[in-house]
Short mmCIF file of C-alpha atoms in Angstrom, two decimals:
data_model
loop_
_atom_site.label_atom_id
_atom_site.label_comp_id
_atom_site.label_asym_id
_atom_site.label_seq_id
_atom_site.Cartn_x
_atom_site.Cartn_y
_atom_site.Cartn_z
CA MET A 10 22.71 8.68 0.56
CA THR A 11 24.82 5.60 1.16
CA THR A 12 23.64 2.26 -0.20
CA THR A 13 25.92 0.05 1.85
CA THR A 14 23.87 -2.90 3.05
CA ARG A 15 23.71 -3.65 6.74
CA PRO A 16 25.58 -6.75 7.85
CA ALA A 17 23.73 -9.99 7.10
CA SER A 18 21.61 -11.35 9.93
CA ARG A 19 20.59 -14.88 10.82
CA HIS A 20 17.17 -13.53 11.73
CA PRO A 21 14.41 -13.49 9.11
CA ILE A 22 12.59 -10.34 8.06
CA LEU A 23 8.87 -10.69 8.68
CA VAL A 24 6.72 -9.55 5.76
CA LEU A 25 3.09 -9.21 6.78
CA GLY A 26 0.63 -9.41 3.92
CA GLY A 27 3.36 -11.03 1.89
CA THR A 28 0.93 -12.24 -0.78
CA GLY A 29 -0.74 -8.84 -1.23
CA LYS A 30 -0.11 -5.96 -3.62
CA THR A 31 2.75 -4.41 -1.66
CA GLY A 32 3.88 -7.33 0.48
CA SER A 33 4.54 -9.55 -2.53
CA ARG A 34 6.74 -6.81 -4.05
CA VAL A 35 8.57 -6.29 -0.76
CA ALA A 36 9.20 -10.04 -0.52
CA ALA A 37 10.48 -10.17 -4.11
CA ALA A 38 12.79 -7.20 -3.57
CA LEU A 39 14.19 -8.75 -0.41
CA ARG A 40 14.70 -12.13 -2.09
CA ALA A 41 16.54 -10.40 -4.94
CA ARG A 42 19.02 -9.23 -2.32
CA ASP A 43 19.33 -12.67 -0.73
CA ALA A 44 17.58 -11.63 2.46
CA ASP A 45 16.07 -14.28 4.71
CA ILE A 46 12.33 -13.58 4.88
CA ARG A 47 9.25 -14.96 6.58
CA ILE A 48 5.93 -14.29 4.87
CA ALA A 49 2.92 -14.26 7.15
CA SER A 50 -0.72 -14.33 6.14
CA ARG A 51 -3.79 -16.47 6.79
CA SER A 52 -2.66 -19.09 4.29
CA THR A 53 1.09 -19.36 5.06
CA GLU A 54 2.80 -22.25 6.83
CA ILE A 55 2.93 -20.14 9.97
CA PRO A 56 -0.52 -18.52 9.79
CA PHE A 57 -1.16 -14.96 10.90
CA GLU A 58 -4.50 -13.38 11.77
CA TRP A 59 -4.88 -9.79 12.91
CA SER A 60 -7.98 -10.82 14.83
CA ASP A 61 -6.28 -13.73 16.62
CA GLU A 62 -3.47 -12.64 18.94
CA SER A 63 -2.54 -16.26 19.55
CA THR A 64 -0.99 -16.31 16.05
CA TRP A 65 1.30 -13.35 16.67
CA ASP A 66 4.09 -14.90 18.75
CA ARG A 67 4.97 -17.65 16.26
CA VAL A 68 5.41 -15.27 13.32
CA LEU A 69 7.54 -12.95 15.49
CA ASP A 70 9.80 -15.70 16.86
CA GLY A 71 13.43 -14.89 15.97
CA VAL A 72 12.48 -11.85 13.87
CA ARG A 73 14.45 -8.61 14.11
CA ALA A 74 12.78 -6.55 11.34
CA VAL A 75 9.17 -6.28 10.17
CA TYR A 76 7.36 -4.92 7.13
CA LEU A 77 4.08 -3.99 8.77
CA VAL A 78 0.88 -3.84 6.72
CA PRO A 79 -2.13 -3.05 8.92
CA LEU A 80 -5.69 -4.17 8.35
CA ASP A 81 -7.73 -1.13 7.28
CA GLY A 82 -9.74 0.26 10.15
CA ALA A 83 -8.54 -2.37 12.64
CA GLU A 84 -7.28 -1.20 16.02
CA ALA A 85 -4.93 -4.11 16.72
CA GLY A 86 -1.85 -2.47 15.17
CA PRO A 87 -0.41 -0.79 18.29
CA ALA A 88 -0.85 -3.99 20.32
CA PHE A 89 1.06 -5.92 17.63
CA VAL A 90 3.86 -3.34 17.73
CA ARG A 91 4.16 -3.78 21.49
CA ARG A 92 4.28 -7.56 21.05
CA ALA A 93 6.93 -7.19 18.36
CA VAL A 94 9.13 -5.05 20.60
CA ALA A 95 8.77 -7.58 23.41
CA ALA A 96 9.84 -10.30 20.97
CA GLY A 97 13.05 -8.42 20.12
CA VAL A 98 12.16 -6.64 16.87
CA GLU A 99 14.67 -3.87 16.19
CA ARG A 100 13.34 -2.35 12.96
CA ILE A 101 9.84 -1.64 11.64
CA VAL A 102 8.88 -0.42 8.18
CA LEU A 103 5.22 0.61 8.24
CA LEU A 104 2.86 0.95 5.29
CA SER A 105 0.58 3.90 5.98
CA ALA A 106 -1.12 6.24 3.48
CA ARG A 107 -0.54 9.64 1.96
CA GLY A 108 -2.56 12.42 3.56
CA VAL A 109 -3.30 10.75 6.89
CA ASP A 110 -1.97 13.73 8.83
CA THR A 111 -3.55 16.39 6.58
CA PRO A 112 -6.87 17.79 7.87
CA GLY A 113 -9.61 17.40 5.28
CA TYR A 114 -7.73 14.86 3.19
CA PHE A 115 -10.07 12.07 4.28
CA ALA A 116 -13.47 12.17 5.98
CA ALA A 117 -13.27 13.38 9.57
CA ASP A 118 -14.86 10.16 10.88
CA ASP A 119 -12.87 7.78 8.66
CA PRO A 120 -11.86 4.82 10.87
CA ALA A 121 -9.00 3.82 8.57
CA THR A 122 -7.36 7.23 8.96
CA ARG A 123 -7.69 7.16 12.75
CA ALA A 124 -6.23 3.65 12.88
CA ARG A 125 -3.29 4.61 10.64
CA LEU A 126 -2.43 7.66 12.74
CA ASP A 127 -2.60 5.62 15.95
CA LEU A 128 -0.33 3.00 14.42
CA GLU A 129 2.16 5.58 13.14
CA ALA A 130 2.35 7.03 16.67
CA ALA A 131 2.86 3.55 18.13
CA VAL A 132 5.68 2.77 15.69
CA ARG A 133 7.44 6.09 16.33
CA GLY A 134 7.26 5.68 20.08
CA ALA A 135 7.95 1.96 20.41
CA GLY A 136 11.75 2.09 20.53
CA PRO A 137 12.96 0.19 17.44
CA ALA A 138 14.28 1.99 14.36
CA TRP A 139 11.40 2.92 12.07
CA THR A 140 10.55 4.08 8.56
CA ILE A 141 7.04 5.03 7.48
CA LEU A 142 5.81 4.72 3.89
CA ARG A 143 2.86 6.87 2.83
CA PRO A 144 1.91 5.89 -0.73
CA GLY A 145 -0.89 7.35 -2.78
CA TRP A 146 -3.17 5.28 -5.00
CA PHE A 147 -1.57 2.14 -6.47
CA ALA A 148 -1.18 1.74 -10.22
CA GLN A 149 -1.84 -1.97 -9.62
CA ASN A 150 -5.43 -1.16 -8.64
CA PHE A 151 -6.02 -1.21 -12.40
CA SER A 152 -4.54 -4.69 -12.89
CA GLU A 153 -5.08 -6.64 -9.66
CA GLY A 154 -8.35 -5.48 -8.20
CA LEU A 155 -10.58 -2.51 -7.37
CA PHE A 156 -10.66 -1.11 -10.92
CA ARG A 157 -9.93 -4.25 -12.94
CA ASP A 158 -13.47 -5.67 -13.07
CA GLY A 159 -14.81 -2.38 -14.42
CA ILE A 160 -12.13 -2.29 -17.10
CA ARG A 161 -12.89 -5.86 -18.15
CA ALA A 162 -16.58 -4.98 -18.32
CA GLY A 163 -15.82 -1.94 -20.48
CA GLU A 164 -16.92 0.73 -18.01
CA LEU A 165 -15.19 2.08 -14.90
CA VAL A 166 -17.67 3.94 -12.69
CA LEU A 167 -16.20 6.05 -9.87
CA PRO A 168 -17.18 9.21 -7.95
CA THR A 169 -13.89 10.96 -8.72
CA GLY A 170 -14.91 13.59 -11.27
CA ALA A 171 -12.27 14.65 -13.77
CA ALA A 172 -9.46 14.74 -11.22
CA ALA A 173 -5.97 13.40 -11.90
CA VAL A 174 -3.97 10.96 -9.78
CA SER A 175 -0.20 10.42 -9.48
CA PHE A 176 -0.52 6.63 -9.28
CA VAL A 177 2.43 4.93 -7.57
CA ASP A 178 3.73 1.60 -8.84
CA THR A 179 3.84 -0.99 -6.06
CA GLU A 180 7.18 -2.15 -7.48
CA ASP A 181 8.53 1.14 -6.16
CA ILE A 182 6.89 0.59 -2.78
CA GLY A 183 8.61 -2.79 -2.60
CA ALA A 184 11.97 -1.29 -3.52
CA VAL A 185 11.69 1.50 -0.95
CA ALA A 186 10.62 -0.92 1.77
CA ALA A 187 13.50 -3.28 1.00
CA ALA A 188 15.97 -0.40 1.13
CA ALA A 189 14.58 0.73 4.48
CA LEU A 190 14.82 -2.82 5.85
CA LEU A 191 18.33 -3.54 4.58
CA ASP A 192 20.25 -0.29 4.08
CA PRO A 193 21.35 2.52 6.38
CA GLY A 194 20.10 6.05 5.92
CA HIS A 195 16.35 5.47 6.26
CA ASP A 196 15.83 5.46 10.03
CA GLY A 197 13.26 8.02 11.18
CA GLU A 198 12.20 8.85 7.62
CA THR A 199 8.61 9.26 6.44
CA TYR A 200 8.46 8.74 2.69
CA GLU A 201 5.43 10.01 0.77
CA LEU A 202 5.29 7.94 -2.41
CA SER A 203 3.74 8.75 -5.77
CA GLY A 204 4.39 8.29 -9.46
CA PRO A 205 6.27 10.95 -11.47
CA ARG A 206 3.17 12.46 -13.10
CA ALA A 207 -0.57 12.75 -12.58
CA LEU A 208 -3.11 11.53 -15.10
CA THR A 209 -6.91 11.36 -15.23
CA PHE A 210 -8.82 8.09 -15.32
CA ASP A 211 -9.65 8.79 -18.97
CA ALA A 212 -5.93 9.09 -19.74
CA ALA A 213 -5.08 5.99 -17.70
CA LEU A 214 -7.70 3.92 -19.51
CA ALA A 215 -6.45 5.21 -22.86
CA GLU A 216 -2.92 4.03 -22.02
CA ILE A 217 -4.23 0.61 -21.05
CA ALA A 218 -6.12 0.33 -24.33
CA ALA A 219 -3.09 1.48 -26.34
CA ALA A 220 -1.01 -1.28 -24.74
CA GLY A 221 -3.44 -3.94 -25.87
CA GLY A 222 -5.75 -3.97 -22.89
CA ARG A 223 -9.53 -3.72 -23.01
CA ARG A 224 -10.81 -0.29 -24.05
CA ALA A 225 -12.99 0.89 -21.17
CA ASP A 226 -14.84 4.15 -20.61
CA TYR A 227 -14.63 6.17 -17.43
CA VAL A 228 -18.00 7.24 -16.02
CA ALA A 229 -18.04 9.90 -13.29
CA ALA A 230 -20.67 9.02 -10.68
CA ASP A 231 -22.36 11.18 -8.06
CA PRO A 232 -20.62 10.42 -4.72
CA ASP A 233 -23.84 10.00 -2.71
CA GLU A 234 -25.50 7.85 -5.36
CA TYR A 235 -22.34 5.76 -5.65
CA ALA A 236 -22.26 5.12 -1.88
CA ALA A 237 -25.98 4.27 -1.83
CA ALA A 238 -25.48 1.79 -4.66
CA LEU A 239 -22.70 0.00 -2.75
CA ILE A 240 -24.87 -0.25 0.35
CA ALA A 241 -27.74 -1.61 -1.77
CA GLN A 242 -25.33 -4.29 -3.05
CA GLY A 243 -24.74 -5.42 0.53
CA VAL A 244 -21.37 -3.79 1.18
CA PRO A 245 -21.11 -3.02 4.93
CA GLU A 246 -21.60 0.66 5.68
CA VAL A 247 -18.24 0.97 7.47
CA GLU A 248 -16.45 -0.34 4.37
CA VAL A 249 -18.44 2.00 2.14
CA ALA A 250 -17.46 4.91 4.39
CA MET A 251 -13.74 4.07 4.18
CA TRP A 252 -13.87 3.51 0.42
CA THR A 253 -15.77 6.71 -0.36
CA SER A 254 -13.53 8.67 2.01
CA ALA A 255 -10.48 7.51 0.06
CA LEU A 256 -12.12 8.24 -3.29
CA GLY A 257 -13.11 11.67 -2.02
CA SER A 258 -9.46 12.67 -1.78
CA ILE A 259 -9.20 12.04 -5.53
CA HIS A 260 -12.39 13.98 -6.27
CA ARG A 261 -11.02 17.01 -4.38
CA GLY A 262 -7.82 16.94 -6.43
CA LEU A 263 -5.58 15.97 -3.53
CA GLU A 264 -4.10 12.87 -5.18
CA ALA A 265 -2.61 14.75 -8.13
CA ALA A 266 0.41 15.95 -6.14
CA ILE A 267 3.83 14.58 -7.05
CA SER A 268 5.76 13.35 -4.00
CA ASP A 269 9.52 12.99 -3.70
CA GLY A 270 9.68 9.84 -1.58
CA VAL A 271 10.80 7.40 -4.29
CA PRO A 272 13.72 9.48 -5.62
CA ARG A 273 14.68 10.53 -2.08
CA ALA A 274 14.78 6.92 -0.88
CA LEU A 275 16.20 5.24 -3.99
CA GLY A 276 18.14 7.94 -5.82
CA ARG A 277 16.19 7.36 -9.04
CA PRO A 278 12.87 8.54 -10.53
CA ALA A 279 9.65 6.78 -9.69
CA ARG A 280 8.30 4.32 -12.28
CA ASP A 281 5.91 5.96 -14.72
CA PHE A 282 2.36 4.71 -15.28
CA THR A 283 3.34 3.81 -18.84
CA GLU A 284 5.99 1.40 -17.50
CA PHE A 285 3.37 -0.21 -15.28
CA VAL A 286 0.93 -0.65 -18.19
CA ARG A 287 3.59 -2.16 -20.47
CA SER A 288 4.54 -4.73 -17.83
CA ALA A 289 0.94 -5.59 -16.84
CA ALA A 290 -0.60 -5.90 -20.31
CA PRO A 291 1.23 -9.14 -21.32
CA THR A 292 -0.04 -10.86 -18.13
CA GLY A 293 -3.61 -10.74 -19.41
CA ALA A 294 -4.72 -8.48 -16.59
CA TRP A 295 -7.37 -6.82 -18.74
CA THR A 296 -8.47 -9.79 -20.83
CA PRO A 297 -12.21 -10.42 -20.17
#
């Protein structure tokens, strides 16, 4: 695969969710290649709200390429794609999820899965060049949210049994997205992204402890009891349904698969979980 960069453009690349787990890595990878970028979120100079269409035109003004991160379960994605095409966008790199097109991977009534499939179809049929990224579970869930509070408390409780997961480093997601936005050879590709090996939560927590992080125990919870506990804590039922649907794919062993998207897109192996832990530990991610 060629790595020749496309000719430089005067038009910025729009990075939605540019302060989030993947968007921040995409922005960093693009900056490292001297690309002109525009980060859009609720708190940026040009604010962006999925729920407020009046904010869409300003962030799209002058843009020719977009890194598109949808809001889980929201149905506004296809409308945004149509607005982007009308504004002159010529390239879209979409963050989706591994397993969205596999029956039984997620719950049949999972709104996040339906929204992702609708958005994938909209991107493919819109007209601009497209690349779709389907990552599995992020390694950074251990260091930047979701799992971090449990680790700091010394106990990570999840309804995932003893299953293993091929956690993908979001640094790799950023690198693949930047390549798809800047380099030829990625048009029409759907990249399923994972790490190079699968490991259980027990093994992941042991690696974190060995690197100087807090030693935490993994506790396997009953899925129904786990969902009921979240609802009792005041988490909206629709969010609980999406969260438990995603965790269910781990419990059924579906997230252990090793995908070839990173080496296929970048010509190198995916970053190992050990590399992630060694880079995250000095930041104090797991310091109570």
